[in-house]
Amino acid sequence: MKNSVKFLFGLAVVAAWLTGTVVMQAQQQEHQTLEGTVSNTHCGLKHATASASPVGCVTACITGQNAKYALVSGGKVITLDGMNAELAKLAGMNAKVTGHLDGTTMKVEKVEAGKTTSY
């Protein structure tokens, strides 16, 4: 009987630890606003074709290379998930993107034009 109580207590401790870990991971998905250039996951920091216009290159890679929209910010490439129609309007341009950041992927909640700069 004592062994089963110890087992159940140990199981409860492990369950509590796992629950705490899941909560901490959920909190790490930060709600942030980042500013950078709207690009794509195929080209990333630089366009595949140097002579291509930023808008044309981003659009071509999204449709022809099965790429996703991305934000180039601070030398990093953040994959953008959601609001593709709004991102398409700002392809190759600077934008402010707000959403939940999880590692290098952002679930986009808001997109607006940023400062007028591009690559």
PDB file of C-alpha atoms in Angstrom:
ATOM      1  CA  MET A   1       0.000   0.000   0.000  1.00  0.00           C
ATOM      2  CA  LYS A   2       2.842   2.408   0.882  1.00  0.00           C
ATOM      3  CA  ASN A   3       4.481   1.824  -2.498  1.00  0.00           C
ATOM      4  CA  SER A   4       1.333   2.778  -4.392  1.00  0.00           C
ATOM      5  CA  VAL A   5       0.995   6.005  -2.332  1.00  0.00           C
ATOM      6  CA  LYS A   6       4.613   6.869  -3.106  1.00  0.00           C
ATOM      7  CA  PHE A   7       4.009   6.091  -6.772  1.00  0.00           C
ATOM      8  CA  LEU A   8       0.908   8.304  -6.899  1.00  0.00           C
ATOM      9  CA  PHE A   9       2.730  11.117  -5.101  1.00  0.00           C
ATOM     10  CA  GLY A  10       5.627  10.849  -7.552  1.00  0.00           C
ATOM     11  CA  LEU A  11       3.201  10.848 -10.463  1.00  0.00           C
ATOM     12  CA  ALA A  12       1.509  13.988  -9.100  1.00  0.00           C
ATOM     13  CA  VAL A  13       4.887  15.740  -8.773  1.00  0.00           C
ATOM     14  CA  VAL A  14       5.812  14.871 -12.372  1.00  0.00           C
ATOM     15  CA  ALA A  15       2.400  16.044 -13.636  1.00  0.00           C
ATOM     16  CA  ALA A  16       2.770  19.356 -11.790  1.00  0.00           C
ATOM     17  CA  TRP A  17       6.260  19.837 -13.240  1.00  0.00           C
ATOM     18  CA  LEU A  18       5.043  19.116 -16.780  1.00  0.00           C
ATOM     19  CA  THR A  19       2.126  21.543 -16.379  1.00  0.00           C
ATOM     20  CA  GLY A  20       4.530  24.259 -15.217  1.00  0.00           C
ATOM     21  CA  THR A  21       6.782  23.614 -18.209  1.00  0.00           C
ATOM     22  CA  VAL A  22       3.873  23.962 -20.653  1.00  0.00           C
ATOM     23  CA  VAL A  23       2.784  27.228 -19.007  1.00  0.00           C
ATOM     24  CA  MET A  24       6.332  28.608 -19.201  1.00  0.00           C
ATOM     25  CA  GLN A  25       6.563  27.695 -22.895  1.00  0.00           C
ATOM     26  CA  ALA A  26       3.245  29.415 -23.594  1.00  0.00           C
ATOM     27  CA  GLN A  27       4.530  32.543 -21.881  1.00  0.00           C
ATOM     28  CA  GLN A  28       7.636  32.488 -24.089  1.00  0.00           C
ATOM     29  CA  GLN A  29       5.423  33.086 -27.120  1.00  0.00           C
ATOM     30  CA  GLU A  30       5.696  36.836 -26.802  1.00  0.00           C
ATOM     31  CA  HIS A  31       3.277  39.371 -28.228  1.00  0.00           C
ATOM     32  CA  GLN A  32       5.550  41.791 -30.088  1.00  0.00           C
ATOM     33  CA  THR A  33       5.724  44.411 -32.786  1.00  0.00           C
ATOM     34  CA  LEU A  34       8.697  44.124 -35.130  1.00  0.00           C
ATOM     35  CA  GLU A  35       9.701  46.459 -37.921  1.00  0.00           C
ATOM     36  CA  GLY A  36      11.573  45.375 -41.004  1.00  0.00           C
ATOM     37  CA  THR A  37      11.317  44.590 -44.696  1.00  0.00           C
ATOM     38  CA  VAL A  38       8.648  42.204 -45.977  1.00  0.00           C
ATOM     39  CA  SER A  39      10.476  39.440 -47.842  1.00  0.00           C
ATOM     40  CA  ASN A  40       9.967  35.695 -48.197  1.00  0.00           C
ATOM     41  CA  THR A  41      11.455  32.513 -46.801  1.00  0.00           C
ATOM     42  CA  HIS A  42      13.024  31.565 -50.146  1.00  0.00           C
ATOM     43  CA  CYS A  43      15.145  34.715 -50.478  1.00  0.00           C
ATOM     44  CA  GLY A  44      15.484  35.660 -46.823  1.00  0.00           C
ATOM     45  CA  LEU A  45      18.069  38.388 -46.333  1.00  0.00           C
ATOM     46  CA  LYS A  46      18.935  38.804 -50.044  1.00  0.00           C
ATOM     47  CA  HIS A  47      16.890  38.397 -53.191  1.00  0.00           C
ATOM     48  CA  ALA A  48      17.771  35.331 -55.237  1.00  0.00           C
ATOM     49  CA  THR A  49      18.112  37.520 -58.343  1.00  0.00           C
ATOM     50  CA  ALA A  50      20.058  40.674 -57.573  1.00  0.00           C
ATOM     51  CA  SER A  51      18.534  42.565 -60.502  1.00  0.00           C
ATOM     52  CA  ALA A  52      14.929  41.790 -59.562  1.00  0.00           C
ATOM     53  CA  SER A  53      12.780  44.468 -58.019  1.00  0.00           C
ATOM     54  CA  PRO A  54      12.008  43.748 -54.345  1.00  0.00           C
ATOM     55  CA  VAL A  55       8.249  43.667 -54.981  1.00  0.00           C
ATOM     56  CA  GLY A  56       8.547  41.410 -58.024  1.00  0.00           C
ATOM     57  CA  CYS A  57      11.013  39.066 -56.373  1.00  0.00           C
ATOM     58  CA  VAL A  58       8.938  38.616 -53.201  1.00  0.00           C
ATOM     59  CA  THR A  59       5.754  38.065 -55.209  1.00  0.00           C
ATOM     60  CA  ALA A  60       7.428  35.604 -57.584  1.00  0.00           C
ATOM     61  CA  CYS A  61       8.922  33.562 -54.752  1.00  0.00           C
ATOM     62  CA  ILE A  62       5.640  33.432 -52.845  1.00  0.00           C
ATOM     63  CA  THR A  63       3.788  32.095 -55.891  1.00  0.00           C
ATOM     64  CA  GLY A  64       6.515  30.172 -57.743  1.00  0.00           C
ATOM     65  CA  GLN A  65       8.789  28.854 -55.006  1.00  0.00           C
ATOM     66  CA  ASN A  66       6.096  27.915 -52.462  1.00  0.00           C
ATOM     67  CA  ALA A  67       7.724  30.378 -50.041  1.00  0.00           C
ATOM     68  CA  LYS A  68       6.052  32.096 -47.097  1.00  0.00           C
ATOM     69  CA  TYR A  69       6.134  35.764 -46.269  1.00  0.00           C
ATOM     70  CA  ALA A  70       8.938  36.743 -43.925  1.00  0.00           C
ATOM     71  CA  LEU A  71      10.123  39.860 -42.145  1.00  0.00           C
ATOM     72  CA  VAL A  72      13.793  40.764 -42.343  1.00  0.00           C
ATOM     73  CA  SER A  73      14.511  42.587 -39.099  1.00  0.00           C
ATOM     74  CA  GLY A  74      17.814  43.148 -37.349  1.00  0.00           C
ATOM     75  CA  GLY A  75      19.632  40.722 -39.634  1.00  0.00           C
ATOM     76  CA  LYS A  76      17.152  37.924 -38.861  1.00  0.00           C
ATOM     77  CA  VAL A  77      14.449  36.320 -40.984  1.00  0.00           C
ATOM     78  CA  ILE A  78      11.130  35.893 -39.155  1.00  0.00           C
ATOM     79  CA  THR A  79       8.599  33.634 -40.919  1.00  0.00           C
ATOM     80  CA  LEU A  80       5.163  35.271 -40.962  1.00  0.00           C
ATOM     81  CA  ASP A  81       2.026  33.193 -40.506  1.00  0.00           C
ATOM     82  CA  GLY A  82      -1.262  34.831 -41.504  1.00  0.00           C
ATOM     83  CA  MET A  83      -2.585  38.048 -43.072  1.00  0.00           C
ATOM     84  CA  ASN A  84      -1.047  37.248 -46.477  1.00  0.00           C
ATOM     85  CA  ALA A  85      -3.271  39.725 -48.355  1.00  0.00           C
ATOM     86  CA  GLU A  86      -2.015  42.615 -46.210  1.00  0.00           C
ATOM     87  CA  LEU A  87       1.590  41.408 -46.455  1.00  0.00           C
ATOM     88  CA  ALA A  88       1.303  41.200 -50.261  1.00  0.00           C
ATOM     89  CA  LYS A  89       0.511  44.936 -50.371  1.00  0.00           C
ATOM     90  CA  LEU A  90       3.796  45.644 -48.539  1.00  0.00           C
ATOM     91  CA  ALA A  91       6.035  43.140 -50.368  1.00  0.00           C
ATOM     92  CA  GLY A  92       9.584  44.466 -50.553  1.00  0.00           C
ATOM     93  CA  MET A  93       8.722  47.436 -48.339  1.00  0.00           C
ATOM     94  CA  ASN A  94       9.176  48.306 -44.710  1.00  0.00           C
ATOM     95  CA  ALA A  95       6.391  47.225 -42.370  1.00  0.00           C
ATOM     96  CA  LYS A  96       5.448  46.989 -38.706  1.00  0.00           C
ATOM     97  CA  VAL A  97       4.134  43.518 -37.909  1.00  0.00           C
ATOM     98  CA  THR A  98       2.463  42.657 -34.615  1.00  0.00           C
ATOM     99  CA  GLY A  99       1.739  39.169 -33.363  1.00  0.00           C
ATOM    100  CA  HIS A 100       2.867  36.277 -31.214  1.00  0.00           C
ATOM    101  CA  LEU A 101       6.516  35.426 -31.714  1.00  0.00           C
ATOM    102  CA  ASP A 102       7.570  31.824 -31.142  1.00  0.00           C
ATOM    103  CA  GLY A 103      11.220  31.357 -32.015  1.00  0.00           C
ATOM    104  CA  THR A 104      11.586  32.502 -35.621  1.00  0.00           C
ATOM    105  CA  THR A 105       7.878  32.366 -36.526  1.00  0.00           C
ATOM    106  CA  MET A 106       5.300  35.058 -35.874  1.00  0.00           C
ATOM    107  CA  LYS A 107       1.534  34.473 -35.896  1.00  0.00           C
ATOM    108  CA  VAL A 108       0.543  37.806 -37.446  1.00  0.00           C
ATOM    109  CA  GLU A 109      -2.289  39.827 -35.901  1.00  0.00           C
ATOM    110  CA  LYS A 110      -1.639  43.272 -37.407  1.00  0.00           C
ATOM    111  CA  VAL A 111       0.310  44.676 -40.356  1.00  0.00           C
ATOM    112  CA  GLU A 112       0.957  48.331 -41.136  1.00  0.00           C
ATOM    113  CA  ALA A 113       3.358  50.308 -43.290  1.00  0.00           C
ATOM    114  CA  GLY A 114       6.646  51.187 -41.642  1.00  0.00           C
ATOM    115  CA  LYS A 115       9.253  53.766 -42.520  1.00  0.00           C
ATOM    116  CA  THR A 116       9.707  54.166 -46.261  1.00  0.00           C
ATOM    117  CA  THR A 117      12.816  52.067 -46.863  1.00  0.00           C
ATOM    118  CA  SER A 118      13.486  48.792 -48.607  1.00  0.00           C
ATOM    119  CA  TYR A 119      16.418  46.435 -49.127  1.00  0.00           C
TER     120      TYR A 119
END
